[in-house]
Amino acid sequence: LLVPRVGERSSAVGTVAAIDQAGDLPGGARAVFLRGLRRVRIGRAVPGAGDALWVTAEDVDEGEVTEEQRRLAEEYRPVLENILEHRKAPQIADFVRSVDGPSALADIMGYSPDIDFDQKVELLETLDLTERLTKVLEWGRHTLAALELKEKVRADVSENLERGQREAILRQQLEAIRKELGDDDSSVIEEY
Protein backbone atom coordinates (compact mmCIF):
# COMPACT_ATOMS: atom_id res chain seq x y z
CA LEU A 1 0.00 0.00 0.00
CA LEU A 2 1.50 3.33 -1.09
CA VAL A 3 0.36 6.47 0.72
CA PRO A 4 1.83 9.83 -0.36
CA ARG A 5 2.81 12.33 2.32
CA VAL A 6 2.21 15.99 1.54
CA GLY A 7 3.91 18.26 4.05
CA GLU A 8 2.72 17.17 7.45
CA ARG A 9 -0.54 15.53 6.38
CA SER A 10 -0.99 12.04 5.02
CA SER A 11 -3.29 11.40 2.12
CA ALA A 12 -6.66 9.79 2.81
CA VAL A 13 -6.26 7.77 -0.39
CA GLY A 14 -3.52 5.34 -1.33
CA THR A 15 -2.65 2.82 -4.00
CA VAL A 16 -2.45 -0.93 -3.64
CA ALA A 17 0.57 -1.91 -5.71
CA ALA A 18 2.37 -5.07 -6.77
CA ILE A 19 6.15 -5.35 -6.91
CA ASP A 20 6.94 -6.23 -10.52
CA GLN A 21 10.70 -6.07 -10.26
CA ALA A 22 13.36 -5.46 -7.62
CA GLY A 23 17.09 -5.09 -7.96
CA ASP A 24 20.17 -2.94 -7.52
CA LEU A 25 20.87 0.20 -9.54
CA PRO A 26 24.36 0.78 -11.02
CA GLY A 27 25.28 3.00 -8.03
CA GLY A 28 24.39 0.19 -5.62
CA ALA A 29 21.06 1.63 -4.42
CA ARG A 30 18.17 -0.81 -4.09
CA ALA A 31 15.17 -0.13 -6.37
CA VAL A 32 11.76 -1.64 -6.99
CA PHE A 33 9.37 -1.27 -9.91
CA LEU A 34 5.78 -1.06 -8.65
CA ARG A 35 2.57 -1.45 -10.63
CA GLY A 36 -0.43 0.35 -9.19
CA LEU A 37 -3.46 -1.92 -8.99
CA ARG A 38 -6.26 0.15 -7.45
CA ARG A 39 -7.18 3.13 -5.28
CA VAL A 40 -8.14 2.59 -1.67
CA ARG A 41 -9.35 4.74 1.19
CA ILE A 42 -6.87 4.61 4.05
CA GLY A 43 -8.20 3.30 7.35
CA ARG A 44 -6.65 2.67 10.73
CA ALA A 45 -2.90 2.14 11.05
CA VAL A 46 -1.36 -0.24 13.58
CA PRO A 47 2.38 -0.60 14.24
CA GLY A 48 3.78 -3.95 13.17
CA ALA A 49 7.07 -5.73 13.72
CA GLY A 50 10.13 -3.50 13.28
CA ASP A 51 9.41 -0.46 11.13
CA ALA A 52 6.33 -2.02 9.55
CA LEU A 53 2.99 -0.28 9.70
CA TRP A 54 -0.19 -2.26 9.05
CA VAL A 55 -2.93 -0.19 7.47
CA THR A 56 -6.52 -1.13 6.80
CA ALA A 57 -7.79 -0.07 3.39
CA GLU A 58 -11.19 0.02 1.74
CA ASP A 59 -11.47 -0.39 -2.04
CA VAL A 60 -12.89 2.60 -3.89
CA ASP A 61 -15.86 1.70 -6.07
CA GLU A 62 -15.97 3.94 -9.13
CA GLY A 63 -19.27 2.49 -10.32
CA GLU A 64 -20.28 1.95 -13.92
CA VAL A 65 -18.61 4.08 -16.59
CA THR A 66 -20.99 6.74 -17.90
CA GLU A 67 -21.30 8.12 -21.43
CA GLU A 68 -19.85 11.45 -20.26
CA GLN A 69 -16.80 9.65 -18.84
CA ARG A 70 -16.33 7.77 -22.13
CA ARG A 71 -16.60 11.05 -24.04
CA LEU A 72 -14.06 12.76 -21.76
CA ALA A 73 -11.67 9.80 -22.11
CA GLU A 74 -11.96 9.88 -25.91
CA GLU A 75 -11.30 13.64 -25.81
CA TYR A 76 -8.27 13.13 -23.54
CA ARG A 77 -6.62 10.27 -25.45
CA PRO A 78 -5.58 12.34 -28.53
CA VAL A 79 -4.36 15.17 -26.28
CA LEU A 80 -2.15 12.69 -24.44
CA GLU A 81 -0.94 11.11 -27.70
CA ASN A 82 -0.04 14.56 -29.09
CA ILE A 83 1.92 15.39 -25.94
CA LEU A 84 3.86 12.14 -26.34
CA GLU A 85 4.51 12.86 -30.03
CA HIS A 86 5.90 16.29 -29.10
CA ARG A 87 8.07 14.56 -26.50
CA LYS A 88 9.31 12.12 -29.18
CA ALA A 89 8.01 9.11 -27.22
CA PRO A 90 6.24 6.91 -29.80
CA GLN A 91 6.58 3.73 -27.71
CA ILE A 92 4.67 5.32 -24.86
CA ALA A 93 2.06 6.65 -27.31
CA ASP A 94 1.60 3.08 -28.55
CA PHE A 95 1.11 1.95 -24.96
CA VAL A 96 -1.50 4.70 -24.39
CA ARG A 97 -3.44 3.45 -27.42
CA SER A 98 -3.69 0.05 -25.74
CA VAL A 99 -4.96 1.38 -22.39
CA ASP A 100 -8.52 0.25 -21.83
CA GLY A 101 -10.96 2.14 -19.65
CA PRO A 102 -11.39 5.80 -18.74
CA SER A 103 -10.05 5.37 -15.19
CA ALA A 104 -6.77 3.79 -16.30
CA LEU A 105 -6.39 6.41 -19.03
CA ALA A 106 -6.88 9.28 -16.55
CA ASP A 107 -4.38 7.76 -14.13
CA ILE A 108 -1.61 7.78 -16.78
CA MET A 109 -1.27 11.52 -16.12
CA GLY A 110 0.22 10.56 -12.75
CA TYR A 111 3.40 9.51 -14.58
CA SER A 112 3.72 12.85 -16.38
CA PRO A 113 6.70 15.07 -15.65
CA ASP A 114 4.45 17.99 -16.60
CA ILE A 115 2.50 17.95 -13.34
CA ASP A 116 4.01 18.51 -9.92
CA PHE A 117 3.81 16.26 -6.86
CA ASP A 118 0.81 18.09 -5.38
CA GLN A 119 -1.12 17.63 -8.63
CA LYS A 120 -0.24 13.93 -8.61
CA VAL A 121 -1.63 13.60 -5.09
CA GLU A 122 -4.69 15.60 -6.15
CA LEU A 123 -5.16 13.17 -9.03
CA LEU A 124 -4.88 10.20 -6.67
CA GLU A 125 -7.34 11.74 -4.20
CA THR A 126 -9.93 12.63 -6.86
CA LEU A 127 -12.21 9.64 -6.52
CA ASP A 128 -14.95 10.88 -8.86
CA LEU A 129 -13.92 9.68 -12.32
CA THR A 130 -15.70 12.48 -14.20
CA GLU A 131 -13.90 15.07 -12.09
CA ARG A 132 -10.56 13.24 -12.54
CA LEU A 133 -10.97 13.07 -16.33
CA THR A 134 -11.91 16.77 -16.42
CA LYS A 135 -8.73 17.65 -14.48
CA VAL A 136 -6.37 15.59 -16.63
CA LEU A 137 -7.99 16.92 -19.80
CA GLU A 138 -7.42 20.51 -18.60
CA TRP A 139 -3.84 19.77 -17.49
CA GLY A 140 -3.15 17.92 -20.75
CA ARG A 141 -4.49 20.76 -22.89
CA HIS A 142 -2.36 23.24 -20.94
CA THR A 143 0.73 21.06 -21.40
CA LEU A 144 0.03 20.57 -25.11
CA ALA A 145 -0.45 24.32 -25.64
CA ALA A 146 2.86 25.02 -23.89
CA LEU A 147 4.67 22.40 -25.99
CA GLU A 148 3.17 23.77 -29.22
CA LEU A 149 4.18 27.31 -28.26
CA LYS A 150 7.76 26.20 -27.52
CA GLU A 151 7.90 24.42 -30.87
CA LYS A 152 6.55 27.50 -32.71
CA VAL A 153 9.08 29.79 -31.00
CA ARG A 154 11.89 27.34 -31.81
CA ALA A 155 10.78 27.15 -35.46
CA ASP A 156 10.53 30.97 -35.72
CA VAL A 157 14.01 31.43 -34.23
CA SER A 158 15.41 28.77 -36.54
CA GLU A 159 13.73 30.38 -39.57
CA ASN A 160 15.12 33.82 -38.66
CA LEU A 161 18.59 32.35 -38.17
CA GLU A 162 18.42 30.56 -41.50
CA ARG A 163 17.17 33.72 -43.24
CA GLY A 164 19.98 35.76 -41.67
CA GLN A 165 22.56 33.16 -42.67
CA ARG A 166 21.20 33.05 -46.24
CA GLU A 167 21.34 36.85 -46.50
CA ALA A 168 24.92 36.91 -45.20
CA ILE A 169 25.99 34.25 -47.70
CA LEU A 170 24.24 36.07 -50.56
CA ARG A 171 25.94 39.36 -49.58
CA GLN A 172 29.33 37.62 -49.59
CA GLN A 173 28.58 36.06 -52.97
CA LEU A 174 27.43 39.42 -54.37
CA GLU A 175 30.60 41.11 -53.17
CA ALA A 176 32.72 38.34 -54.69
CA ILE A 177 30.89 38.74 -58.04
CA ARG A 178 31.42 42.52 -57.96
CA LYS A 179 35.11 42.04 -57.31
CA GLU A 180 35.36 39.57 -60.19
CA LEU A 181 33.63 42.04 -62.50
CA GLY A 182 35.77 44.87 -61.23
CA ASP A 183 32.63 46.57 -60.09
CA ASP A 184 33.98 47.31 -56.63
CA ASP A 185 32.25 49.92 -54.42
CA SER A 186 35.60 51.65 -53.87
CA SER A 187 36.00 52.23 -57.63
CA VAL A 188 32.55 53.81 -57.73
CA ILE A 189 33.52 56.13 -54.88
CA GLU A 190 36.78 57.07 -56.65
CA GLU A 191 34.84 57.92 -59.81
CA TYR A 192 32.79 60.48 -57.92
mmCIF file of C-alpha atoms in Angstrom:
data_model
loop_
_atom_site.group_PDB
_atom_site.id
_atom_site.type_symbol
_atom_site.label_atom_id
_atom_site.label_comp_id
_atom_site.label_asym_id
_atom_site.label_seq_id
_atom_site.Cartn_x
_atom_site.Cartn_y
_atom_site.Cartn_z
ATOM 1 C CA LEU A 1 0.000 0.000 0.000
ATOM 2 C CA LEU A 2 1.497 3.334 -1.091
ATOM 3 C CA VAL A 3 0.360 6.466 0.723
ATOM 4 C CA PRO A 4 1.827 9.833 -0.362
ATOM 5 C CA ARG A 5 2.809 12.327 2.323
ATOM 6 C CA VAL A 6 2.208 15.985 1.540
ATOM 7 C CA GLY A 7 3.913 18.258 4.046
ATOM 8 C CA GLU A 8 2.724 17.167 7.455
ATOM 9 C CA ARG A 9 -0.540 15.532 6.380
ATOM 10 C CA SER A 10 -0.990 12.041 5.019
ATOM 11 C CA SER A 11 -3.287 11.402 2.118
ATOM 12 C CA ALA A 12 -6.664 9.791 2.805
ATOM 13 C CA VAL A 13 -6.262 7.765 -0.385
ATOM 14 C CA GLY A 14 -3.524 5.344 -1.326
ATOM 15 C CA THR A 15 -2.655 2.819 -4.002
ATOM 16 C CA VAL A 16 -2.450 -0.928 -3.645
ATOM 17 C CA ALA A 17 0.569 -1.915 -5.706
ATOM 18 C CA ALA A 18 2.372 -5.068 -6.773
ATOM 19 C CA ILE A 19 6.147 -5.346 -6.907
ATOM 20 C CA ASP A 20 6.940 -6.232 -10.518
ATOM 21 C CA GLN A 21 10.701 -6.068 -10.260
ATOM 22 C CA ALA A 22 13.360 -5.465 -7.622
ATOM 23 C CA GLY A 23 17.095 -5.087 -7.959
ATOM 24 C CA ASP A 24 20.167 -2.940 -7.521
ATOM 25 C CA LEU A 25 20.872 0.196 -9.541
ATOM 26 C CA PRO A 26 24.355 0.781 -11.022
ATOM 27 C CA GLY A 27 25.281 2.997 -8.032
ATOM 28 C CA GLY A 28 24.387 0.187 -5.620
ATOM 29 C CA ALA A 29 21.061 1.627 -4.423
ATOM 30 C CA ARG A 30 18.167 -0.809 -4.091
ATOM 31 C CA ALA A 31 15.173 -0.127 -6.368
ATOM 32 C CA VAL A 32 11.757 -1.640 -6.991
ATOM 33 C CA PHE A 33 9.365 -1.271 -9.907
ATOM 34 C CA LEU A 34 5.775 -1.057 -8.652
ATOM 35 C CA ARG A 35 2.569 -1.450 -10.630
ATOM 36 C CA GLY A 36 -0.434 0.353 -9.194
ATOM 37 C CA LEU A 37 -3.459 -1.916 -8.988
ATOM 38 C CA ARG A 38 -6.260 0.152 -7.453
ATOM 39 C CA ARG A 39 -7.181 3.130 -5.285
ATOM 40 C CA VAL A 40 -8.137 2.586 -1.670
ATOM 41 C CA ARG A 41 -9.353 4.738 1.193
ATOM 42 C CA ILE A 42 -6.869 4.605 4.054
ATOM 43 C CA GLY A 43 -8.200 3.297 7.350
ATOM 44 C CA ARG A 44 -6.652 2.669 10.729
ATOM 45 C CA ALA A 45 -2.899 2.141 11.048
ATOM 46 C CA VAL A 46 -1.359 -0.243 13.584
ATOM 47 C CA PRO A 47 2.381 -0.601 14.244
ATOM 48 C CA GLY A 48 3.778 -3.951 13.171
ATOM 49 C CA ALA A 49 7.074 -5.731 13.718
ATOM 50 C CA GLY A 50 10.129 -3.502 13.282
ATOM 51 C CA ASP A 51 9.412 -0.463 11.132
ATOM 52 C CA ALA A 52 6.328 -2.021 9.547
ATOM 53 C CA LEU A 53 2.990 -0.281 9.699
ATOM 54 C CA TRP A 54 -0.190 -2.264 9.045
ATOM 55 C CA VAL A 55 -2.928 -0.188 7.467
ATOM 56 C CA THR A 56 -6.524 -1.131 6.802
ATOM 57 C CA ALA A 57 -7.791 -0.069 3.395
ATOM 58 C CA GLU A 58 -11.187 0.018 1.736
ATOM 59 C CA ASP A 59 -11.473 -0.385 -2.042
ATOM 60 C CA VAL A 60 -12.892 2.601 -3.889
ATOM 61 C CA ASP A 61 -15.863 1.700 -6.068
ATOM 62 C CA GLU A 62 -15.967 3.941 -9.134
ATOM 63 C CA GLY A 63 -19.269 2.495 -10.322
ATOM 64 C CA GLU A 64 -20.276 1.952 -13.921
ATOM 65 C CA VAL A 65 -18.608 4.080 -16.589
ATOM 66 C CA THR A 66 -20.989 6.744 -17.904
ATOM 67 C CA GLU A 67 -21.298 8.115 -21.433
ATOM 68 C CA GLU A 68 -19.855 11.446 -20.256
ATOM 69 C CA GLN A 69 -16.799 9.647 -18.844
ATOM 70 C CA ARG A 70 -16.332 7.766 -22.131
ATOM 71 C CA ARG A 71 -16.601 11.051 -24.039
ATOM 72 C CA LEU A 72 -14.059 12.762 -21.760
ATOM 73 C CA ALA A 73 -11.674 9.805 -22.106
ATOM 74 C CA GLU A 74 -11.955 9.883 -25.910
ATOM 75 C CA GLU A 75 -11.297 13.638 -25.811
ATOM 76 C CA TYR A 76 -8.275 13.133 -23.535
ATOM 77 C CA ARG A 77 -6.625 10.270 -25.446
ATOM 78 C CA PRO A 78 -5.578 12.341 -28.533
ATOM 79 C CA VAL A 79 -4.356 15.173 -26.283
ATOM 80 C CA LEU A 80 -2.152 12.694 -24.438
ATOM 81 C CA GLU A 81 -0.940 11.111 -27.696
ATOM 82 C CA ASN A 82 -0.041 14.558 -29.090
ATOM 83 C CA ILE A 83 1.921 15.386 -25.937
ATOM 84 C CA LEU A 84 3.860 12.144 -26.342
ATOM 85 C CA GLU A 85 4.507 12.860 -30.026
ATOM 86 C CA HIS A 86 5.905 16.294 -29.098
ATOM 87 C CA ARG A 87 8.072 14.556 -26.500
ATOM 88 C CA LYS A 88 9.310 12.124 -29.182
ATOM 89 C CA ALA A 89 8.013 9.107 -27.218
ATOM 90 C CA PRO A 90 6.242 6.906 -29.801
ATOM 91 C CA GLN A 91 6.583 3.727 -27.709
ATOM 92 C CA ILE A 92 4.665 5.317 -24.858
ATOM 93 C CA ALA A 93 2.064 6.653 -27.311
ATOM 94 C CA ASP A 94 1.603 3.076 -28.547
ATOM 95 C CA PHE A 95 1.107 1.949 -24.956
ATOM 96 C CA VAL A 96 -1.497 4.702 -24.392
ATOM 97 C CA ARG A 97 -3.439 3.455 -27.420
ATOM 98 C CA SER A 98 -3.689 0.047 -25.743
ATOM 99 C CA VAL A 99 -4.960 1.376 -22.393
ATOM 100 C CA ASP A 100 -8.518 0.251 -21.835
ATOM 101 C CA GLY A 101 -10.956 2.138 -19.649
ATOM 102 C CA PRO A 102 -11.386 5.801 -18.743
ATOM 103 C CA SER A 103 -10.054 5.372 -15.192
ATOM 104 C CA ALA A 104 -6.767 3.791 -16.300
ATOM 105 C CA LEU A 105 -6.385 6.410 -19.030
ATOM 106 C CA ALA A 106 -6.881 9.283 -16.553
ATOM 107 C CA ASP A 107 -4.380 7.756 -14.135
ATOM 108 C CA ILE A 108 -1.615 7.784 -16.782
ATOM 109 C CA MET A 109 -1.273 11.525 -16.123
ATOM 110 C CA GLY A 110 0.215 10.558 -12.749
ATOM 111 C CA TYR A 111 3.397 9.510 -14.584
ATOM 112 C CA SER A 112 3.717 12.846 -16.382
ATOM 113 C CA PRO A 113 6.704 15.070 -15.653
ATOM 114 C CA ASP A 114 4.448 17.993 -16.603
ATOM 115 C CA ILE A 115 2.500 17.953 -13.338
ATOM 116 C CA ASP A 116 4.012 18.514 -9.916
ATOM 117 C CA PHE A 117 3.805 16.264 -6.862
ATOM 118 C CA ASP A 118 0.813 18.092 -5.379
ATOM 119 C CA GLN A 119 -1.116 17.633 -8.629
ATOM 120 C CA LYS A 120 -0.238 13.933 -8.611
ATOM 121 C CA VAL A 121 -1.625 13.603 -5.095
ATOM 122 C CA GLU A 122 -4.689 15.605 -6.147
ATOM 123 C CA LEU A 123 -5.156 13.169 -9.034
ATOM 124 C CA LEU A 124 -4.885 10.202 -6.670
ATOM 125 C CA GLU A 125 -7.343 11.742 -4.203
ATOM 126 C CA THR A 126 -9.925 12.631 -6.863
ATOM 127 C CA LEU A 127 -12.210 9.640 -6.522
ATOM 128 C CA ASP A 128 -14.954 10.881 -8.857
ATOM 129 C CA LEU A 129 -13.925 9.676 -12.321
ATOM 130 C CA THR A 130 -15.705 12.476 -14.198
ATOM 131 C CA GLU A 131 -13.896 15.066 -12.093
ATOM 132 C CA ARG A 132 -10.557 13.240 -12.543
ATOM 133 C CA LEU A 133 -10.974 13.074 -16.328
ATOM 134 C CA THR A 134 -11.912 16.768 -16.423
ATOM 135 C CA LYS A 135 -8.734 17.648 -14.479
ATOM 136 C CA VAL A 136 -6.370 15.590 -16.631
ATOM 137 C CA LEU A 137 -7.989 16.918 -19.802
ATOM 138 C CA GLU A 138 -7.422 20.507 -18.601
ATOM 139 C CA TRP A 139 -3.840 19.767 -17.492
ATOM 140 C CA GLY A 140 -3.146 17.920 -20.746
ATOM 141 C CA ARG A 141 -4.486 20.755 -22.894
ATOM 142 C CA HIS A 142 -2.363 23.236 -20.940
ATOM 143 C CA THR A 143 0.732 21.060 -21.405
ATOM 144 C CA LEU A 144 0.034 20.570 -25.111
ATOM 145 C CA ALA A 145 -0.452 24.323 -25.644
ATOM 146 C CA ALA A 146 2.865 25.025 -23.890
ATOM 147 C CA LEU A 147 4.671 22.395 -25.991
ATOM 148 C CA GLU A 148 3.170 23.765 -29.224
ATOM 149 C CA LEU A 149 4.182 27.314 -28.261
ATOM 150 C CA LYS A 150 7.757 26.198 -27.515
ATOM 151 C CA GLU A 151 7.897 24.422 -30.871
ATOM 152 C CA LYS A 152 6.555 27.496 -32.712
ATOM 153 C CA VAL A 153 9.083 29.786 -31.000
ATOM 154 C CA ARG A 154 11.893 27.335 -31.806
ATOM 155 C CA ALA A 155 10.778 27.152 -35.462
ATOM 156 C CA ASP A 156 10.535 30.971 -35.716
ATOM 157 C CA VAL A 157 14.009 31.427 -34.234
ATOM 158 C CA SER A 158 15.413 28.775 -36.539
ATOM 159 C CA GLU A 159 13.734 30.379 -39.570
ATOM 160 C CA ASN A 160 15.121 33.816 -38.656
ATOM 161 C CA LEU A 161 18.587 32.354 -38.168
ATOM 162 C CA GLU A 162 18.422 30.561 -41.501
ATOM 163 C CA ARG A 163 17.172 33.722 -43.240
ATOM 164 C CA GLY A 164 19.976 35.763 -41.665
ATOM 165 C CA GLN A 165 22.560 33.157 -42.668
ATOM 166 C CA ARG A 166 21.201 33.049 -46.241
ATOM 167 C CA GLU A 167 21.337 36.847 -46.498
ATOM 168 C CA ALA A 168 24.925 36.914 -45.204
ATOM 169 C CA ILE A 169 25.986 34.247 -47.705
ATOM 170 C CA LEU A 170 24.241 36.074 -50.559
ATOM 171 C CA ARG A 171 25.945 39.360 -49.585
ATOM 172 C CA GLN A 172 29.329 37.624 -49.593
ATOM 173 C CA GLN A 173 28.584 36.061 -52.974
ATOM 174 C CA LEU A 174 27.427 39.417 -54.374
ATOM 175 C CA GLU A 175 30.599 41.108 -53.165
ATOM 176 C CA ALA A 176 32.721 38.340 -54.690
ATOM 177 C CA ILE A 177 30.894 38.739 -58.037
ATOM 178 C CA ARG A 178 31.420 42.523 -57.960
ATOM 179 C CA LYS A 179 35.112 42.037 -57.308
ATOM 180 C CA GLU A 180 35.356 39.566 -60.192
ATOM 181 C CA LEU A 181 33.634 42.044 -62.502
ATOM 182 C CA GLY A 182 35.774 44.867 -61.233
ATOM 183 C CA ASP A 183 32.627 46.571 -60.092
ATOM 184 C CA ASP A 184 33.978 47.308 -56.634
ATOM 185 C CA ASP A 185 32.247 49.917 -54.424
ATOM 186 C CA SER A 186 35.602 51.645 -53.868
ATOM 187 C CA SER A 187 36.003 52.231 -57.626
ATOM 188 C CA VAL A 188 32.549 53.806 -57.726
ATOM 189 C CA ILE A 189 33.520 56.131 -54.878
ATOM 190 C CA GLU A 190 36.778 57.071 -56.651
ATOM 191 C CA GLU A 191 34.839 57.925 -59.814
ATOM 192 C CA TYR A 192 32.787 60.481 -57.922
#
